[in-house]
Coordinates of C-alpha atoms and ligand atoms in Angstrom, one line a residue:
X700 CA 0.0 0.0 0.0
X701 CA 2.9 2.4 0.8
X702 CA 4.2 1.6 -2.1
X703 CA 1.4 2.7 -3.9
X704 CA 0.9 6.0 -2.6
X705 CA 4.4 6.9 -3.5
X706 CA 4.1 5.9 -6.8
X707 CA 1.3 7.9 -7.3
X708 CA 2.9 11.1 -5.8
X709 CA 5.6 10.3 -8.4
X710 CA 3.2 10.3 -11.0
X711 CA 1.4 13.6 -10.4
X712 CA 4.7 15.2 -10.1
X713 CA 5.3 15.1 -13.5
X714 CA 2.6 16.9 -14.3
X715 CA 3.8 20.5 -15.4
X716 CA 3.3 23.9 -16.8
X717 CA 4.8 27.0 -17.5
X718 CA 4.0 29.3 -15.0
X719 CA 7.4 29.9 -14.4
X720 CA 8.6 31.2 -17.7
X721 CA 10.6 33.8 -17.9
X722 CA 11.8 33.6 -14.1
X723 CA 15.3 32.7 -12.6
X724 CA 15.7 30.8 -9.5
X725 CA 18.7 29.9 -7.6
X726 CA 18.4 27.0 -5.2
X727 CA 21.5 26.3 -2.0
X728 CA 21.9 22.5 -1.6
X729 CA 20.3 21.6 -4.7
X730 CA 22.4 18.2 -5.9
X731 CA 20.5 16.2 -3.8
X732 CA 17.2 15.4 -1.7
X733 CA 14.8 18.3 -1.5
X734 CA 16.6 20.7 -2.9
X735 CA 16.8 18.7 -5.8
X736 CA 13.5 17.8 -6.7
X737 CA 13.0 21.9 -5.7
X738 CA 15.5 23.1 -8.5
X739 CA 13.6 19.8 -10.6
X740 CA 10.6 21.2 -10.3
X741 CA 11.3 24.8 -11.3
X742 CA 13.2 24.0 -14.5
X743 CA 10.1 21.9 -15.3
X744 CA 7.7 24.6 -14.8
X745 CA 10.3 26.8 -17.5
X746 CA 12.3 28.7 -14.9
X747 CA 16.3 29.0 -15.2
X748 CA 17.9 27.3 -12.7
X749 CA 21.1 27.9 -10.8
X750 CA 21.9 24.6 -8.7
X751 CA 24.5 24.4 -6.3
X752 CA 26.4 22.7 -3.0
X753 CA 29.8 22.1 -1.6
X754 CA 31.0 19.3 -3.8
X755 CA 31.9 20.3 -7.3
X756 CA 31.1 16.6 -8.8
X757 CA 27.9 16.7 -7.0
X758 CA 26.9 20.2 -8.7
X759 CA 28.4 18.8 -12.5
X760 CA 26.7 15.5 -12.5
X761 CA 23.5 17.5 -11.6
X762 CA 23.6 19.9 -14.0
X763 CA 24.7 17.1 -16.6
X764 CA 21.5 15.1 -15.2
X765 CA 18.8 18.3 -15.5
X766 CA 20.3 19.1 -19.0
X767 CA 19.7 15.3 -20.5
X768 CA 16.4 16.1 -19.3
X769 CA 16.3 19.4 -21.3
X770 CA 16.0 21.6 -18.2
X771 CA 17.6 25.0 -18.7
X772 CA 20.3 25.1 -15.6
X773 CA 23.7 26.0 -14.8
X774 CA 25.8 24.6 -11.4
X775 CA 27.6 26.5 -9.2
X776 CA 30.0 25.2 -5.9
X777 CA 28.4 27.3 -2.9
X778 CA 29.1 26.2 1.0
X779 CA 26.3 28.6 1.8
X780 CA 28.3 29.7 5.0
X781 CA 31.1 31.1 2.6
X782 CA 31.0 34.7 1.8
X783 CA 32.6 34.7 -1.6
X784 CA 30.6 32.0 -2.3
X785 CA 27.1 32.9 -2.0
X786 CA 28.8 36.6 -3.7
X787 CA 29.5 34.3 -6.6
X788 CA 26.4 32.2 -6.8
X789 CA 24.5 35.5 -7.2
X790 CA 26.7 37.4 -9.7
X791 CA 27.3 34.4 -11.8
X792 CA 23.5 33.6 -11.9
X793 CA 22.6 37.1 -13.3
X794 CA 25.7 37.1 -15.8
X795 CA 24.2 33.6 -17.3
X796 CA 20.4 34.0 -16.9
X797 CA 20.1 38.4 -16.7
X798 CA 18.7 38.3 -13.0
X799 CA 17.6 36.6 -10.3
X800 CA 13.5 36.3 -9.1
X801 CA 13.8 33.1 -6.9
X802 CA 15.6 32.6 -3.9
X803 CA 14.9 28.3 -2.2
X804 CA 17.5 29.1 0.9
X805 CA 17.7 24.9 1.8
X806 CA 20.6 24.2 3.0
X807 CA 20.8 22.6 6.8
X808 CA 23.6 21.2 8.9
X809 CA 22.8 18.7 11.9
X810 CA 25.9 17.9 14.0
X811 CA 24.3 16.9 17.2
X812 CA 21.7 14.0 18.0
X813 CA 20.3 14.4 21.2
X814 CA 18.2 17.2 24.0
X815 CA 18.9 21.0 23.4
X816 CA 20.8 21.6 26.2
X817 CA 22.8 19.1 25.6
X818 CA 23.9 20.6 22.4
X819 CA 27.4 21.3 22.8
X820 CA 28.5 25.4 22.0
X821 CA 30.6 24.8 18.9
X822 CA 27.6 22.3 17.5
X823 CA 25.2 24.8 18.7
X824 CA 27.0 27.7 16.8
X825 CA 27.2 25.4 13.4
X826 CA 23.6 24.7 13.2
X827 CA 23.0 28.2 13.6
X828 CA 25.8 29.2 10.9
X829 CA 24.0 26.9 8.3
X830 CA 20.8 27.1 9.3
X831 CA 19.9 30.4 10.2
X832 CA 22.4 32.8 9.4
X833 CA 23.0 31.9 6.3
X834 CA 19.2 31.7 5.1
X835 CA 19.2 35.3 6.6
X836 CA 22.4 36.5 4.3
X837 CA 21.4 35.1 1.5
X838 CA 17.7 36.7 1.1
X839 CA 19.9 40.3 2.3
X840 CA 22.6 39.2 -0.3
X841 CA 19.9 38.7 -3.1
X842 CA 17.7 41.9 -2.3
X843 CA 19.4 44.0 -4.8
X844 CA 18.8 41.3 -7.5
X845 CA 15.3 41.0 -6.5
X846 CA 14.7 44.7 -6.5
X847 CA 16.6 44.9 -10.0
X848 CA 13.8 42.8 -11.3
X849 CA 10.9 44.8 -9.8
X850 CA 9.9 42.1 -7.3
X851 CA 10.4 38.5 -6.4
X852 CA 10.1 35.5 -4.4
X853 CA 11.9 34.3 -1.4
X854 CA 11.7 30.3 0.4
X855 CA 13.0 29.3 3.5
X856 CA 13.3 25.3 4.0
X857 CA 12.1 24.9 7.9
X858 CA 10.9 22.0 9.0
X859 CA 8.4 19.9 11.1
X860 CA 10.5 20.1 13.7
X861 CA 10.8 24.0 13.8
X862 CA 6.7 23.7 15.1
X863 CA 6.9 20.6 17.5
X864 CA 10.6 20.0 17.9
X865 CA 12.0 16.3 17.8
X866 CA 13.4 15.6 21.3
X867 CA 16.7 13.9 19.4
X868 CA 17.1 16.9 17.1
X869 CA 17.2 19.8 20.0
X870 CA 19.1 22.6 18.6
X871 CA 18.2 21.9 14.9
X872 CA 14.2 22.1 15.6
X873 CA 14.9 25.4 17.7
X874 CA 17.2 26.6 13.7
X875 CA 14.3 25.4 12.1
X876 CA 11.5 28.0 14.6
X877 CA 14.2 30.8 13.6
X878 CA 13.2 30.6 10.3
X879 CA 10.0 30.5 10.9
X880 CA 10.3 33.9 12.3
X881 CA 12.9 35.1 9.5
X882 CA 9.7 34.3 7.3
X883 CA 7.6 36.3 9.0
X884 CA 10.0 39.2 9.5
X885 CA 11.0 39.5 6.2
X886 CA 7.7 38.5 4.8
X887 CA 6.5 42.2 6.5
X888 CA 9.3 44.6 5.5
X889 CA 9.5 43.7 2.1
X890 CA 5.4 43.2 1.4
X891 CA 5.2 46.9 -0.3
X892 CA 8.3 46.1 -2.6
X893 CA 6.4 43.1 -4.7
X894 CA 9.2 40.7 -2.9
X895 CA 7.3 37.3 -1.3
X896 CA 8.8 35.5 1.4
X897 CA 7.2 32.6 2.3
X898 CA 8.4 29.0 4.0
X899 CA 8.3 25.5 3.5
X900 CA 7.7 22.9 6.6
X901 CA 8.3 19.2 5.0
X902 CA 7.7 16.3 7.4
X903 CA 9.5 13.3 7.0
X904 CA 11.0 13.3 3.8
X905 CA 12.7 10.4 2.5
X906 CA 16.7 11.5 1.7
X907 CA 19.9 10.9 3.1
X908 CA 19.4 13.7 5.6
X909 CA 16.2 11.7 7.0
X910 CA 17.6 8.0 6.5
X911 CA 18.9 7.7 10.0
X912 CA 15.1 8.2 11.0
X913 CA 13.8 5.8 7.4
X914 CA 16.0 3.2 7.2
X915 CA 16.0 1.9 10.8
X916 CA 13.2 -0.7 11.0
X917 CA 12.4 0.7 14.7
X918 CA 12.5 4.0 14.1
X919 CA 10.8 4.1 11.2
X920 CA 7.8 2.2 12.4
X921 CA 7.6 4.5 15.3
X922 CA 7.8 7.6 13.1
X923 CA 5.0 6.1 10.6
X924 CA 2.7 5.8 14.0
X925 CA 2.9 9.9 13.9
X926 CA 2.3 10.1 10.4
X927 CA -1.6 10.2 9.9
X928 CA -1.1 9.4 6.1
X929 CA 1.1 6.3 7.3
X930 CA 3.9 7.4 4.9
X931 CA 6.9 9.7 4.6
X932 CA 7.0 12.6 1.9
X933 CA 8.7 12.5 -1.6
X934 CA 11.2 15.0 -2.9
X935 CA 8.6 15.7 -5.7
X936 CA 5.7 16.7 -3.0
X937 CA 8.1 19.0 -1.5
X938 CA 9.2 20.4 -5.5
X939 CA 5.1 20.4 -6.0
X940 CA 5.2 23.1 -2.8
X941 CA 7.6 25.4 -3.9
X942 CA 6.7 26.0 -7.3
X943 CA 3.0 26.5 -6.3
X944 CA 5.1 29.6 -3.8
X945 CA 6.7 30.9 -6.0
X946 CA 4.4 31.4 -8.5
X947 CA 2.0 33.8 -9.5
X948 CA -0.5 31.3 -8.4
X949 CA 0.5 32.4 -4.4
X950 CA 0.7 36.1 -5.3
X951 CA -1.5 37.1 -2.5
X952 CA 0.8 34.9 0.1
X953 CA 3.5 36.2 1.8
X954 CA 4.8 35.4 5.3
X955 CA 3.4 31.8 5.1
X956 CA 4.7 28.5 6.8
X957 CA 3.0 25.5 4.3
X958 CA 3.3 22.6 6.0
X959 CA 3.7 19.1 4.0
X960 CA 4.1 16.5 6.5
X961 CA 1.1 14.1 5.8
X962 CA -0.9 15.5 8.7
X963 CA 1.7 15.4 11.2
X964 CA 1.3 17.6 14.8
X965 CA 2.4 21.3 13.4
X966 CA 1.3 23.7 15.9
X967 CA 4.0 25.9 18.0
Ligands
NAP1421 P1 19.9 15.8 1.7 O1 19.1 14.8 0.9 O2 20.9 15.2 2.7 O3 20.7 16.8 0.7 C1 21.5 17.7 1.2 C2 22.0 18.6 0.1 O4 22.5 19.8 0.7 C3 23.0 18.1 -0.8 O5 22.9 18.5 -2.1 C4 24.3 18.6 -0.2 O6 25.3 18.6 -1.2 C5 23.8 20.0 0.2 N1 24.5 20.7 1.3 C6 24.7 20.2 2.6 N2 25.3 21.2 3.3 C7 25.5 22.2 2.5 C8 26.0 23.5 2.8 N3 26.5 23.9 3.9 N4 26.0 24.4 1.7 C9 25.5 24.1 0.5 N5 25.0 22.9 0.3 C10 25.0 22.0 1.3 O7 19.0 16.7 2.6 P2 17.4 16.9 2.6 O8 16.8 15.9 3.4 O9 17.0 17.1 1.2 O10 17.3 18.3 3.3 C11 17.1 19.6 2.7 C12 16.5 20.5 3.6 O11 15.2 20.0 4.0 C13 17.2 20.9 4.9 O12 17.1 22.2 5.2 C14 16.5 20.0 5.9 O13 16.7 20.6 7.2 C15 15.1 20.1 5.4 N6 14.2 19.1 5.9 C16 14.4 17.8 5.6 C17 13.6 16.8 6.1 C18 13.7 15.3 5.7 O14 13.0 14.5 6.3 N7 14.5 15.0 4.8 C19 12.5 17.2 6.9 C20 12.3 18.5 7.2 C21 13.2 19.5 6.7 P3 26.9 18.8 -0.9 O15 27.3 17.6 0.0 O16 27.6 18.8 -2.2 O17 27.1 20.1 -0.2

C-alpha cells in the first residue's frame, strides 16, 4: 500500500506547466534530496535554474542530469556559509540568466543527535551558521537582484521540527523556529516592494538527511505511528510546494509557513 501511494505522488509530479517562464531561481543544496527535486521542479515549470552545494562533482553530475532532461540550468559550488561564495552564486546567476527572481534558501547542517541543552556550543553555533544565518544572508545578499527585477520570491526550508521539535534533534528544531520567524520578518518589510517570502515545513521526507530516521526498522515504524497518512513525503511533493510559492498562483501569500508532512502535529 505504501508503495502505492508513493508511486502515485511520483506520478502527479510530472505533471507540469509554465508558470514559471521567464523567471530565474537559484536554489542552496540543490544536488540532492529536496533541494533537488525543488530546482527539478522549477526548470520543469520553465524557470532557469542555478543549482548548487559544496562538492563540485555533485553540482556537474546534476547539472549534466537536468540538462539530459532538457531543463535550462547552470551549477555553481556554494558552501552557503562562505562569503565569496554565496557573492558568486548570485553574480554568476545574473551574468548567465540576466537576474535573479527566486531565492529556495535549503541548506541545513545537523551535528548533534540528542536534548537541546545538551547541544554542545561549537555544534550549537554550526547549526546556527548553516541554518539560520546563512538563510538570513542570502535573502539580504539577493535583495538587490530581486529589486533589479521589480519584485520576487523568497523560500526558506524549515521543517516539522521547527513547530513541535524532535526531542533527538534539540538545537536543529529550535534553527528550524528561527526561520519560521525570519519568514515572518521578512515577509512584513518587504510586502510593499512586490518581494514574497514565504516557507516550507516538510515532514519526513525520504533523503539521506532523513535516512537515520527511514532506514532503521524501529525508528521508522515508530515515526509512521505519527504520520496520519502512514507514509513519509517524496522529494517531488516537496518540489510540488515550492513551485506552487513561488508562483504567481500564491501572489497574494507572503509570510506563510506550508506545511507538507502528511498530517503530522504542526502547531508551535
Ligand atoms: P539531503 O538529501 O541530505 O541533501 C542535502 C543537500 O545539501 C546536498 O545537495 C548537499 O550537497 C547540500 N549541502 C549540505 N550542506 C550544505 C552547505 N553547507 N551548503 C550548501 N549545500 C549543502 O538533505 P534533505 O533531506 O533534502 O534536506 C534539505 C532541507 O530540508 C534541509 O534544510 C533540511 O533541514 C530540510 N528538511 C528535511 C527533512 C527530511 O525529512 N529529509 C525534513 C524536514 C526538513 P553537498 O554535499 O555537495 O554540499
Amino acid at each position: 500500500m505504501l508503495k502505492v501511494f508513493q508511486n502515485f505522488s511520483r506520478k502527479m509530479s510530472t505533471i507540469s506547466s509554465n508558470r514559471l517562464s521567464g523567471k530565474v531561481a537559484v536554489v542552496t543544496a540543490s544536488t540532492d534530496g529536496i533541494g533537488y527535486a525543488i530546482a527539478r521542479r522549477l526548470a520543469q515549470e520553465g524557470a532557469k535554474v542555478m543549482v548548487s552545494s559544496r562538492k563540485e562533482k555533485k553540482v556537474n553530475e546534476t547539472v549534466q542530469k537536468l540538462t539530459n532532461e532538457g531543463l535550462s540550468v547552470a551549477g555553481q559550488v556554494c558552501h552557503v556559509s562562505n562569503a565569496e561564495h554565496r557573492q558568486s552564486l548570485f553574480k554568476n546567476t545574473k551574468e548567465k540568466f540576466g537576474g535573479i527572481d527566486i531565492l529556495v534558501s535549503n541548506a541545513a547542517a545537523n551535528p548533534s543527535v540528542g536534548s537541546v541543552l545538551d547541544c554542545d556550543e561549537p555544534s550549537w553555533d554550526k547549526i546556527f551558521d548553516v541554518n539560520v544565518k546563512s538563510s538570513f544572508l542570502l535573502a539580504k545578499e539577493v535583495l538587490p537582484y530581486l529589486r533589479e527585477r521589480k519584485g520576487g520570491s523568497i523560500i526558506f526550508v524549515s521543517s516539522i521540527a521547527g513547530l513541535q521539535p524532535f526531542q533527538l534533534l534539540g538545537a536543529y528544531s529550535v534553527s528550524k523556529t528561527a526561520l519560521l520567524g525570519l519568514t515572518k520578518a521578512a515577509a512584513e518589510s518587504l510586502a510593499t516592494e512586490n518581494i514574497r517570502v514565504n516557507c516550507l515545513a516538510p515532514g519526513i521526507i525520504e533523503t539521506k538527511f532523513s535516512s537515520a530516521i527511514t532506514d532503521n526498522e524501529i525508528s521508522r515504524n515508530a515515526s509512521l505511528e505519527k504520520i496520519p497518512m502512514q507514509r513519509f513525503g517524496t522529494i517531488e511533493e516537496m518540489g510540488g510546494v515550492v513551485a506552487f510559492l513561488v508562483s504567481d498562483d500564491a501572489s497574494y501569500i507572503t509570510g506563510e509557513t506550508i506545511v507538507a508532512s502528511g498530517g503530522m502535529q504542526s502547531r508551535l
